Amino acid sequence: MERFKYPLEGFRRLLNKDIHFLLHVITSIIVLIISVIFKLNSVEWLLIISAIFLVLITEALNTAIEEVVDLTTNEFHLHAKYAKDVASFAVLLSSLYAMIIGVIIFLPKILKLLGVF
């Protein structure tokens, strides 16, 4: 159990420091509940879980990069800005991917439920 100590400390730090990570976790839980309600098939589950983990991983890495940049300097440096901006862009890309996966999987199910499809 000792090997889980540091990852759990990292998780706790993310939840306390980064409101965006907490929002991603809450959104993930909601998506998982909706996935159970719609009884996704195995492939749909794999896509949803992959999208969720991709967003959480990129958000964690983004926060880690921000922490390291902030540790190294208190002054403005263009390269520090670029590092933060690129890490933030990675989160945006993973979030867009997750949104696309969600639309592809859930939109037809919602339309069918509404009798449109």
Tab-separated table of C-alpha atoms in Angstrom:
chain	number	residue	atom	x	y	z
A	1	MET	CA	0.000	0.000	0.000
A	2	GLU	CA	2.964	2.326	0.436
A	3	ARG	CA	3.337	2.632	-3.357
A	4	PHE	CA	-0.120	4.234	-3.558
A	5	LYS	CA	0.747	6.942	-1.028
A	6	TYR	CA	2.244	9.443	-3.490
A	7	PRO	CA	-0.333	8.979	-6.275
A	8	LEU	CA	-3.105	9.490	-3.709
A	9	GLU	CA	-1.364	12.624	-2.428
A	10	GLY	CA	-1.204	13.828	-6.037
A	11	PHE	CA	-4.910	13.120	-6.503
A	12	ARG	CA	-5.747	14.982	-3.291
A	13	ARG	CA	-3.598	17.929	-4.428
A	14	LEU	CA	-5.385	18.012	-7.781
A	15	LEU	CA	-8.798	18.052	-6.116
A	16	ASN	CA	-7.730	20.820	-3.705
A	17	LYS	CA	-5.780	23.002	-6.153
A	18	ASP	CA	-7.461	22.618	-9.500
A	19	ILE	CA	-11.195	23.293	-9.685
A	20	HIS	CA	-11.112	22.180	-13.322
A	21	PHE	CA	-9.957	18.709	-12.334
A	22	LEU	CA	-12.772	18.480	-9.790
A	23	LEU	CA	-15.274	19.550	-12.463
A	24	HIS	CA	-13.884	16.884	-14.811
A	25	VAL	CA	-14.306	14.249	-12.085
A	26	ILE	CA	-17.909	15.335	-11.415
A	27	THR	CA	-18.686	15.359	-15.150
A	28	SER	CA	-17.112	11.910	-15.489
A	29	ILE	CA	-19.334	10.515	-12.744
A	30	ILE	CA	-22.420	11.968	-14.438
A	31	VAL	CA	-21.374	10.491	-17.800
A	32	LEU	CA	-20.806	7.085	-16.174
A	33	ILE	CA	-24.277	7.184	-14.617
A	34	ILE	CA	-25.823	8.132	-17.978
A	35	SER	CA	-23.836	5.326	-19.602
A	36	VAL	CA	-25.345	2.810	-17.191
A	37	ILE	CA	-28.845	4.181	-17.843
A	38	PHE	CA	-28.409	3.867	-21.617
A	39	LYS	CA	-26.874	0.381	-21.276
A	40	LEU	CA	-23.880	0.978	-23.513
A	41	ASN	CA	-22.304	-1.911	-25.373
A	42	SER	CA	-18.672	-2.933	-24.835
A	43	VAL	CA	-17.240	-0.746	-27.592
A	44	GLU	CA	-19.196	2.292	-26.406
A	45	TRP	CA	-17.973	1.694	-22.846
A	46	LEU	CA	-14.372	1.492	-24.050
A	47	LEU	CA	-14.709	4.773	-25.930
A	48	ILE	CA	-16.375	6.568	-23.014
A	49	ILE	CA	-13.866	5.304	-20.451
A	50	SER	CA	-10.938	6.128	-22.757
A	51	ALA	CA	-12.262	9.651	-23.295
A	52	ILE	CA	-12.769	10.186	-19.560
A	53	PHE	CA	-9.275	8.981	-18.687
A	54	LEU	CA	-7.699	11.023	-21.491
A	55	VAL	CA	-9.266	14.220	-20.128
A	56	LEU	CA	-8.293	13.424	-16.527
A	57	ILE	CA	-4.727	12.509	-17.516
A	58	THR	CA	-4.188	15.645	-19.599
A	59	GLU	CA	-5.670	17.832	-16.844
A	60	ALA	CA	-3.323	16.214	-14.307
A	61	LEU	CA	-0.317	16.745	-16.584
A	62	ASN	CA	-1.397	20.332	-17.229
A	63	THR	CA	-1.499	20.984	-13.492
A	64	ALA	CA	1.898	19.324	-13.017
A	65	ILE	CA	3.425	21.497	-15.750
A	66	GLU	CA	1.907	24.622	-14.184
A	67	GLU	CA	3.345	23.640	-10.781
A	68	VAL	CA	6.845	23.101	-12.206
A	69	VAL	CA	6.777	26.357	-14.181
A	70	ASP	CA	5.574	28.283	-11.119
A	71	LEU	CA	8.286	26.615	-9.040
A	72	THR	CA	11.058	27.744	-11.383
A	73	THR	CA	10.105	31.396	-11.763
A	74	ASN	CA	7.966	34.172	-10.354
A	75	GLU	CA	8.746	36.456	-13.281
A	76	PHE	CA	7.172	36.426	-16.710
A	77	HIS	CA	9.057	34.295	-19.216
A	78	LEU	CA	7.790	33.689	-22.707
A	79	HIS	CA	8.837	30.021	-22.658
A	80	ALA	CA	7.024	29.492	-19.354
A	81	LYS	CA	3.902	30.987	-20.912
A	82	TYR	CA	4.256	28.716	-23.949
A	83	ALA	CA	4.633	25.638	-21.737
A	84	LYS	CA	1.461	26.509	-19.828
A	85	ASP	CA	-0.446	27.397	-22.992
A	86	VAL	CA	0.503	24.170	-24.776
A	87	ALA	CA	-0.425	22.071	-21.735
A	88	SER	CA	-3.744	23.887	-21.546
A	89	PHE	CA	-4.310	23.246	-25.248
A	90	ALA	CA	-3.770	19.519	-24.654
A	91	VAL	CA	-6.625	19.610	-22.132
A	92	LEU	CA	-8.802	21.425	-24.652
A	93	LEU	CA	-8.048	18.818	-27.327
A	94	SER	CA	-8.828	15.909	-25.012
A	95	SER	CA	-12.044	17.616	-23.896
A	96	LEU	CA	-13.107	18.132	-27.515
A	97	TYR	CA	-12.364	14.461	-28.212
A	98	ALA	CA	-14.495	13.447	-25.227
A	99	MET	CA	-17.312	15.703	-26.365
A	100	ILE	CA	-17.226	14.237	-29.885
A	101	ILE	CA	-17.302	10.690	-28.474
A	102	GLY	CA	-20.209	11.659	-26.226
A	103	VAL	CA	-22.196	13.146	-29.086
A	104	ILE	CA	-21.560	10.144	-31.350
A	105	ILE	CA	-22.648	7.687	-28.653
A	106	PHE	CA	-25.417	9.535	-26.815
A	107	LEU	CA	-27.114	11.725	-29.439
A	108	PRO	CA	-28.682	8.823	-31.385
A	109	LYS	CA	-29.847	7.244	-28.096
A	110	ILE	CA	-31.386	10.521	-26.912
A	111	LEU	CA	-33.070	11.121	-30.276
A	112	LYS	CA	-34.479	7.598	-30.226
A	113	LEU	CA	-35.740	8.130	-26.667
A	114	LEU	CA	-37.472	11.343	-27.798
A	115	GLY	CA	-39.027	9.532	-30.738
A	116	VAL	CA	-37.146	11.607	-33.320
A	117	PHE	CA	-35.170	8.654	-34.624
